[in-house]
Structure formats: C-alpha cells, structure tokens
Coordinates of C-alpha atoms and ligand atoms in Angstrom, one line a residue:
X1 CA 57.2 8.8 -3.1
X2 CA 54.4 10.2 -4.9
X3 CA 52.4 7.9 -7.2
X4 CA 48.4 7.3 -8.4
X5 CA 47.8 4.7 -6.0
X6 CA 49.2 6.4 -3.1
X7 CA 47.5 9.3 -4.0
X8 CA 44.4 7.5 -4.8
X9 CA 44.1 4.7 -2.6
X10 CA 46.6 5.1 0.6
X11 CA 45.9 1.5 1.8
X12 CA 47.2 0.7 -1.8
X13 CA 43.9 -1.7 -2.5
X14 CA 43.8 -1.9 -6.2
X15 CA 40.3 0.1 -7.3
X16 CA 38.7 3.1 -9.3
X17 CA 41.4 5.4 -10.5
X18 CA 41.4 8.8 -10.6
X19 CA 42.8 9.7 -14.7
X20 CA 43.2 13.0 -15.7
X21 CA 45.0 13.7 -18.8
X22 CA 47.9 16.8 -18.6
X23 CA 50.2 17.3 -21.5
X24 CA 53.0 18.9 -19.3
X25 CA 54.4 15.5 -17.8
X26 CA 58.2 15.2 -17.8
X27 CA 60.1 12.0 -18.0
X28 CA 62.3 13.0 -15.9
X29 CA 59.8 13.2 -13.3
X30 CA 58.0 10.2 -14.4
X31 CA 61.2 8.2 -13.6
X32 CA 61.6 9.6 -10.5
X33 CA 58.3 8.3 -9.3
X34 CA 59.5 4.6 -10.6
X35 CA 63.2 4.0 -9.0
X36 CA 62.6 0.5 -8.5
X37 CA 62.7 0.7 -12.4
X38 CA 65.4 -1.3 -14.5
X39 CA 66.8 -0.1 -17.9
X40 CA 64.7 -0.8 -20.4
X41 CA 61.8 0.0 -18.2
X42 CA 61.5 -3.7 -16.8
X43 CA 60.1 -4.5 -13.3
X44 CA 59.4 -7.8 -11.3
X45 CA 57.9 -8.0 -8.1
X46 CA 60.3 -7.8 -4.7
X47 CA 59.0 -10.0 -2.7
X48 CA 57.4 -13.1 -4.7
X49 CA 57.9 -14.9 -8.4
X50 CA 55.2 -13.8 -10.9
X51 CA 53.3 -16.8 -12.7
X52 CA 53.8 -14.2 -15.6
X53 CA 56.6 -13.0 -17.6
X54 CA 55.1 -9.7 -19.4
X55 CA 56.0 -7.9 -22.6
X56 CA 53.8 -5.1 -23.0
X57 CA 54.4 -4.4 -27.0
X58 CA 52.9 -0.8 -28.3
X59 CA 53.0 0.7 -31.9
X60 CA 54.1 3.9 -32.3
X61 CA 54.8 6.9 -34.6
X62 CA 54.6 10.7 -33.6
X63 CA 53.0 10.5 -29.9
X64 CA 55.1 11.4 -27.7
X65 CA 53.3 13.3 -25.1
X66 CA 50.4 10.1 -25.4
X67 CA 53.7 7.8 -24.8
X68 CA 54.6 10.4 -21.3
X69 CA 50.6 10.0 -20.5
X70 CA 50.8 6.4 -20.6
X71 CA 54.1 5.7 -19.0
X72 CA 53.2 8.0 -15.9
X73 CA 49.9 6.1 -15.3
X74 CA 50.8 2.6 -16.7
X75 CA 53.9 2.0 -14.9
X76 CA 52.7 2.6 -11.2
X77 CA 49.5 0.8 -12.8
X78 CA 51.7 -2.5 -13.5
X79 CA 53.6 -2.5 -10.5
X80 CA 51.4 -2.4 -8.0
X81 CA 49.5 -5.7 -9.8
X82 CA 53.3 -7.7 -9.2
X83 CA 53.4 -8.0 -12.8
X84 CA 57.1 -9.3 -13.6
X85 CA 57.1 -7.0 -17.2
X86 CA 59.0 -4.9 -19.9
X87 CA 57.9 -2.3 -22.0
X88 CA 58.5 -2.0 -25.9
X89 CA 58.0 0.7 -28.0
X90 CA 58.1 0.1 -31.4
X91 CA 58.4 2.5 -33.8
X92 CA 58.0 3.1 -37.5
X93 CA 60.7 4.9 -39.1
X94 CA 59.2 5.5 -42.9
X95 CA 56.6 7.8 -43.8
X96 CA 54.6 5.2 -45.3
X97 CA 51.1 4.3 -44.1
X98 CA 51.3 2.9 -40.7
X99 CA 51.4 -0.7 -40.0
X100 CA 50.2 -1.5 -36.3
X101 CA 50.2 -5.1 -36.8
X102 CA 53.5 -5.6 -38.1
X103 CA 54.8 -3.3 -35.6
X104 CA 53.2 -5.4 -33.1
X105 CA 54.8 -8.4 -35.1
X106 CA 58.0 -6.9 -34.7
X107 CA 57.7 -6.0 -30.9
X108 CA 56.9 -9.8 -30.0
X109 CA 60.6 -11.1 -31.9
X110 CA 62.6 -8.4 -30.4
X111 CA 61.2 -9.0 -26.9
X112 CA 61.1 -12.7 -27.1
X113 CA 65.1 -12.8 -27.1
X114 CA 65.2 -10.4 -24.8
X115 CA 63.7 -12.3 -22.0
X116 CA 61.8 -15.3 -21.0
X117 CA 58.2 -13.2 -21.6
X118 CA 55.1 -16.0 -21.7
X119 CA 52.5 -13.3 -22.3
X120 CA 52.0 -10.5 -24.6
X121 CA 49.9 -7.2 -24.2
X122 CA 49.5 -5.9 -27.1
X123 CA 48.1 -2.3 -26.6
X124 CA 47.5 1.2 -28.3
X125 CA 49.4 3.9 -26.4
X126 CA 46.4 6.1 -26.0
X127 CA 44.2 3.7 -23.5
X128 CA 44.9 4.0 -19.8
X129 CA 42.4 1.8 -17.9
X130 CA 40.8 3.5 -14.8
X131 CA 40.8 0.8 -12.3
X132 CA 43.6 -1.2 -10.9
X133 CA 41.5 -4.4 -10.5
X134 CA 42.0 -4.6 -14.3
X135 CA 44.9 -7.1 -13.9
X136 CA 46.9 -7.1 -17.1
X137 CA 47.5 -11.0 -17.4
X138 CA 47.4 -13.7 -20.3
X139 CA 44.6 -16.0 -19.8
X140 CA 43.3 -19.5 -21.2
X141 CA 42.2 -17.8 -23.9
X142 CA 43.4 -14.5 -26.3
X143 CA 42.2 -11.7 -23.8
X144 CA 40.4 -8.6 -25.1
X145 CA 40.8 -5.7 -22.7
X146 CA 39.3 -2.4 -24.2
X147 CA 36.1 -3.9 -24.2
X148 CA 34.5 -1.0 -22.0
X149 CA 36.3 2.1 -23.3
X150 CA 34.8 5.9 -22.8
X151 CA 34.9 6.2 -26.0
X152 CA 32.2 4.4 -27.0
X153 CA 30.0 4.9 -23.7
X154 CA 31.8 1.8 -22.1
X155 CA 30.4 -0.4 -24.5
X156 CA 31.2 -3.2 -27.3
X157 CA 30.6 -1.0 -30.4
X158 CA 30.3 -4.4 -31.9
X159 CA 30.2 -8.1 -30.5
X160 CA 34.1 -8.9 -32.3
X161 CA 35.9 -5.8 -31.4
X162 CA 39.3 -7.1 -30.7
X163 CA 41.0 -3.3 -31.2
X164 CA 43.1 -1.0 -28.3
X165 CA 44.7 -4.0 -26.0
X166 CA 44.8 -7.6 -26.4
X167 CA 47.1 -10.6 -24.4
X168 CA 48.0 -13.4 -25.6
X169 CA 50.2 -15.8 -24.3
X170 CA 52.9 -16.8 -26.1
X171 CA 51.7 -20.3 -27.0
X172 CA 48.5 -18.5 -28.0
X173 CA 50.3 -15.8 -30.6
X174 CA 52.1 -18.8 -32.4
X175 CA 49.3 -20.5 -33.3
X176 CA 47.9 -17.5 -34.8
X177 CA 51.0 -16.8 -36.4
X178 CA 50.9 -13.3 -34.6
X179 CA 49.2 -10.3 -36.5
X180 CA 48.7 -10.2 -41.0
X181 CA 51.8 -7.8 -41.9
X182 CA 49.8 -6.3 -44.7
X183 CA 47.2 -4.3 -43.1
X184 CA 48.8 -0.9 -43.9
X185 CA 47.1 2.2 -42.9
X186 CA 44.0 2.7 -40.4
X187 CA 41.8 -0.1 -39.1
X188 CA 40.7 -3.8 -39.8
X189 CA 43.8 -5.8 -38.6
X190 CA 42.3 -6.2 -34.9
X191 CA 39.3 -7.4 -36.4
X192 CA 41.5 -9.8 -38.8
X193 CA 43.6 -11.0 -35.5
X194 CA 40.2 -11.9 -33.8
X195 CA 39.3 -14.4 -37.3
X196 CA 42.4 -15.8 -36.9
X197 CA 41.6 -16.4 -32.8
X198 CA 38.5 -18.5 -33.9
X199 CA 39.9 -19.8 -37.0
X200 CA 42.5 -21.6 -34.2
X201 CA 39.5 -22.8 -32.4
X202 CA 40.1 -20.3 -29.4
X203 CA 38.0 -18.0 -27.7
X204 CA 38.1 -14.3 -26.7
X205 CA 38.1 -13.9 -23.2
X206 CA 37.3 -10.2 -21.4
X207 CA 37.2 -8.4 -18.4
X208 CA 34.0 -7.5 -16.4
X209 CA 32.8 -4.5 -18.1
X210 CA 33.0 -2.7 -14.7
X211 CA 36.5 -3.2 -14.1
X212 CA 37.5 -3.1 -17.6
X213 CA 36.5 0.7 -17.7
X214 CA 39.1 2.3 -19.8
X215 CA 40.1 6.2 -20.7
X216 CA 40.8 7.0 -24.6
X217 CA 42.8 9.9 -24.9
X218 CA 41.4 11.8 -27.7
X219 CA 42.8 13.3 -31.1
X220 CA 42.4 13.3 -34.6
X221 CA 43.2 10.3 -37.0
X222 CA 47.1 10.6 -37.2
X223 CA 48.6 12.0 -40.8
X224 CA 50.3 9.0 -42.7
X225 CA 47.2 6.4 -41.2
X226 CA 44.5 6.7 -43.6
X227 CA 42.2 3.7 -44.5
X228 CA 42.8 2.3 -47.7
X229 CA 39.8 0.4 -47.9
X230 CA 41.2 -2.5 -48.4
X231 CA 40.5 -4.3 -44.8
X232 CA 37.2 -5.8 -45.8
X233 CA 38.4 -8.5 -48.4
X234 CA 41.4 -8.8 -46.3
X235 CA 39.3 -10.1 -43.3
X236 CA 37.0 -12.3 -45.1
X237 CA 39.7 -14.7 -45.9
X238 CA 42.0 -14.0 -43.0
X239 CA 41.9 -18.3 -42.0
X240 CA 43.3 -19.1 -45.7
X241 CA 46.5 -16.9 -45.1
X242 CA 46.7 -16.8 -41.3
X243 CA 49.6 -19.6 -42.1
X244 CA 51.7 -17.9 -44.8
X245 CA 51.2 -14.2 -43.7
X246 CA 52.3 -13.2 -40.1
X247 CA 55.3 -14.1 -37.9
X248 CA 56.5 -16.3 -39.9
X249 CA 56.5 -14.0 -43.1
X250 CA 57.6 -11.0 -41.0
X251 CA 59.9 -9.1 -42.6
X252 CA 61.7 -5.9 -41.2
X253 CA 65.3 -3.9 -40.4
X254 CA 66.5 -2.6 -36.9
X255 CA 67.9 0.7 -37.5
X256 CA 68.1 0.9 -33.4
X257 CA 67.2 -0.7 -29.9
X258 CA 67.4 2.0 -27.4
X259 CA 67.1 0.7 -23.5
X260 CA 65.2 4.0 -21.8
X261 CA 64.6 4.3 -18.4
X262 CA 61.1 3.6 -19.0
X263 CA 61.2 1.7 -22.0
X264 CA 63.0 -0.1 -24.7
X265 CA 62.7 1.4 -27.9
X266 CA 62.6 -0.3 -30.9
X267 CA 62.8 2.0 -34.0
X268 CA 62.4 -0.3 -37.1
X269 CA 62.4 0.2 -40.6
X270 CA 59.1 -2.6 -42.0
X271 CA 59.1 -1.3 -45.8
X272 CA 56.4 0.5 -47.5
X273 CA 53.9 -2.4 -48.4
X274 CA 55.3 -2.5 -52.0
X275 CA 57.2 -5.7 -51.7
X276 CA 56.2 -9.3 -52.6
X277 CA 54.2 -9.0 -49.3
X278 CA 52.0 -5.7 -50.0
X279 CA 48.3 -5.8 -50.0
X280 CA 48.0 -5.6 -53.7
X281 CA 49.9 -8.7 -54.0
X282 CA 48.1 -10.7 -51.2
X283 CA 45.1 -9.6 -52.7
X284 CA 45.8 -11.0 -55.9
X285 CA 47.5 -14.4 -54.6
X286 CA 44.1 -15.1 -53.0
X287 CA 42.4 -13.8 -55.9
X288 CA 40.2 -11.1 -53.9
Ligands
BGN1 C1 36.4 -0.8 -36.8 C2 37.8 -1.1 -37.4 C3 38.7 -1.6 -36.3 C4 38.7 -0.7 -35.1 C5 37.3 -0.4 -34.7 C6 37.2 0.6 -33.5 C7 37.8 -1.8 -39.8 C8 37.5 -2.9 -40.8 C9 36.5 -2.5 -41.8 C10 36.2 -3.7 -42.8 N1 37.6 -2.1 -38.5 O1 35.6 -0.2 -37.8 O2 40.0 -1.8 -36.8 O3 39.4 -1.2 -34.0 O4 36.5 0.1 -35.7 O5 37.7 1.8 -33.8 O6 38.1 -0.7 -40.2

C-alpha cells in the first residue's frame, strides 16, 4: 500500500518528509491508503498500548481541499508515530466572524465523551509538518509545535507565539479553562491561550526547531475572518477572566456529529458573539 513513508523512507525510520501540496486529492483515495482506519477516523497502534490517548481537534469553515491535504499527509504521519488518536473537525455553521477558540473549545467537550483522550492537539488545518520525528504528544508542559513554520523562514516571529498547533494534556487544558470564547474574527486568541499558560504557572514547551520544520499551505485571509481589533485589550487582562470565560462558560448547539472515514465531524452552531458573552460585553464587564 502506497503511503509517504513508504514512499519516502522504505525502512520506515521516521525523518525528513517529502510535502508537496496537489489540490486533486480524493478521499476516496485517501481512505484507501488508511484501511487500518476506524469510523470516525480513529487509530491505535497493533501491536503495543500507547501512553497517549489523542484528540487531534481542528477549526474549520470553507477548506475543504486544505482538510483532503491534511488528512492524506497527517494520517499516515500519526500512524506511523503509534499514536492511539481521533480526528475532529469542527465546524462553524453561521456566517458570523469565525471563532477558532471556541471551536476549539467545542472540539475538546465532544471528544472528551467520546473516548478516554488525555491529550489534546489543537491545530490549524493548513500546517503539515515535514518530518516524522516531530512526535505529536502532550508533554509536562502546554506544547507549542509550529514554532519553525516556512512561513516565517522557520523562525519564532515572536518569543510568545503560541498560533498553528498546540497539545495540552487534558489536566493541562482544565486549568486553563481551555481557550476565551470571545475572540471572534482573526488573530489574538493563541496569544491570549499562551497568558493564560503562564498565568497557571506553566511553561511552553517546543520542539527542536530542526525537527519541528513545518509546511504552511498558503492562501488569502478567509472572507467572514477579519480582525476586529479588539484582541489587544482582550489579552492584556486575559489572567482576570481566564476563570469565568472559557470551558466552563462555553456555550454552543450540535446541529450534527458525522463519523467519516477519516474523521468525525462536528458541525456546530456557537452564536454570533452578540450574547451576554460577546466581546463588547466582556470588554465592558472588565471595564476595558
Ligand atoms: C499575531 C496574532 C496571532 C497569530 C500570529 C501569527 C494578534 C493579536 C494582536 C494584539 N496576534 O499577530 O494570533 O497567531 O500573529 O500569524 O493578532
């Protein structure tokens, strides 16, 4: 059976991959590359018991044939490190801005009855890392794993970049109380998850640069995800409402959970940001 590491590395030792982006790549073909697949697009080693139950959560509106790119590399990508995992898309049914963190937010509930998961991999559909040595495990610590992306030269564009993918254990997203649910439209709510990290008195933990090397698939900055501008005050006083404003202030509707062959989708209806819990109204509660 054809897959990235056979074709890549035919002794199957995890290392540089080879990560070419093509738009024409079927699902149906992508499935038959996985058999040892289960519904929902689950997988657990044959031959040993993981340390590690995975959910790998990603947000998602409109990206389809980024979702096909990331399936077709990620799940022969997983496999071959013997993670024990399950994949979740979660998807935003309004129109609204975006919301990444409370998608994210809403990924971690729905997984977290679906199995015994004690780690969480939070990560952007768009990323693909380029070498298999890049094991995607929970650590001591809140993991951030797009710390050496192409996009910026392989580089930290700034020390507290915490954006792209992040694992935390399950322990470890608790006492965060998960992602804010009012950061709607693009950017700042990575950065706001990293004060609340360090507000916790954890640490961010990261991959050698090396083997963190990561792919960006590029586009332009998706209709319906504009910045509002409204991330900076946010931040600044992210450790007064990490308590009130997160999991346990998550609020959303199911409209469906779908169990693909390759994944479980979760299409969820989170509001529009105009309820007791929009950004106006945090704003003013914490008089910003
Ligand atoms: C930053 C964004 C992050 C994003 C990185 C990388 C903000 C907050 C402004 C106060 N932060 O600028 O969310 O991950 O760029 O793209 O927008």
């Amino acid at each position: 059976m054809e897959s990235i590491f056979y074709r890549t590395n035919p002794d199957c030792h995890p290392g540089p991959l080879d990560i070419k982006f093509a738009y024409n790549m079927s699902l149906l073909k992508i499935i038959s590359q996985n058999p040892n697949l289960q519904p929902g697009g689950h997988s657990r080693p044959k031959y040993c018991t993981a340390l590690q139950k995975i959910a790998i959560i990603i947000p998602f509106r409109n990206r389809e044939s980024h979702l096909r790119t990331w399936l077709y590399y990620m799940h022969p990508f997983l496999q071959q490190q013997q993670a024990d995992y399950g994949v979740y898309v979660v998807e935003q049914t309004e129109d609204t801005l975006f919301n990444r963190a409370k998608l994210m937010n809403v990924g971690y509930s729905v997984a977290i009855k679906d199995y015994n998961y004690t780690c969480f991999i939070f990560t952007d559909v768009d990323i693909i890392p380029m070498d298999g040595r890049n094991l995607f495990r929970c650590s001591d610590n809140p993991r951030h794993m797009a710390n050496s992306v192409d996009k910026f030269n392989f580089k930290l564009p700034y020390n507290d970049i915490f954006g792209g993918i992040v694992a935390f254990t399950k322990e470890q997203f608790i006492k965060v109380n998960g992602f804010s649910n009012v950061f709607w439209g693009w950017g700042g709510e990575d950065d706001e998850l990293f004060q609340r990290v360090v507000a916790m008195g954890m640490k961010v933990e990261r991959p050698d640069q090396t083997i963190a090397r990561s792919k960006m698939i590029s586009h332009k900055r998706d209709p319906g995800n504009e910045s509002t501008g409204k991330s900076f005050h946010l931040i600044k006083k992210a450790h007064e409402r990490l308590h009130k404003d997160g999991l346990n202030s998550l609020i959303y509707t199911i409209i469906s959970i779908t169990s693909h062959k390759l994944y479980t989708k979760i299409t969820v209806d989170i509001g529009n940001g105009e309820d007791a819990s929009s950004t106006e109204g945090i704003l003013n509660l914490f008089n910003l």
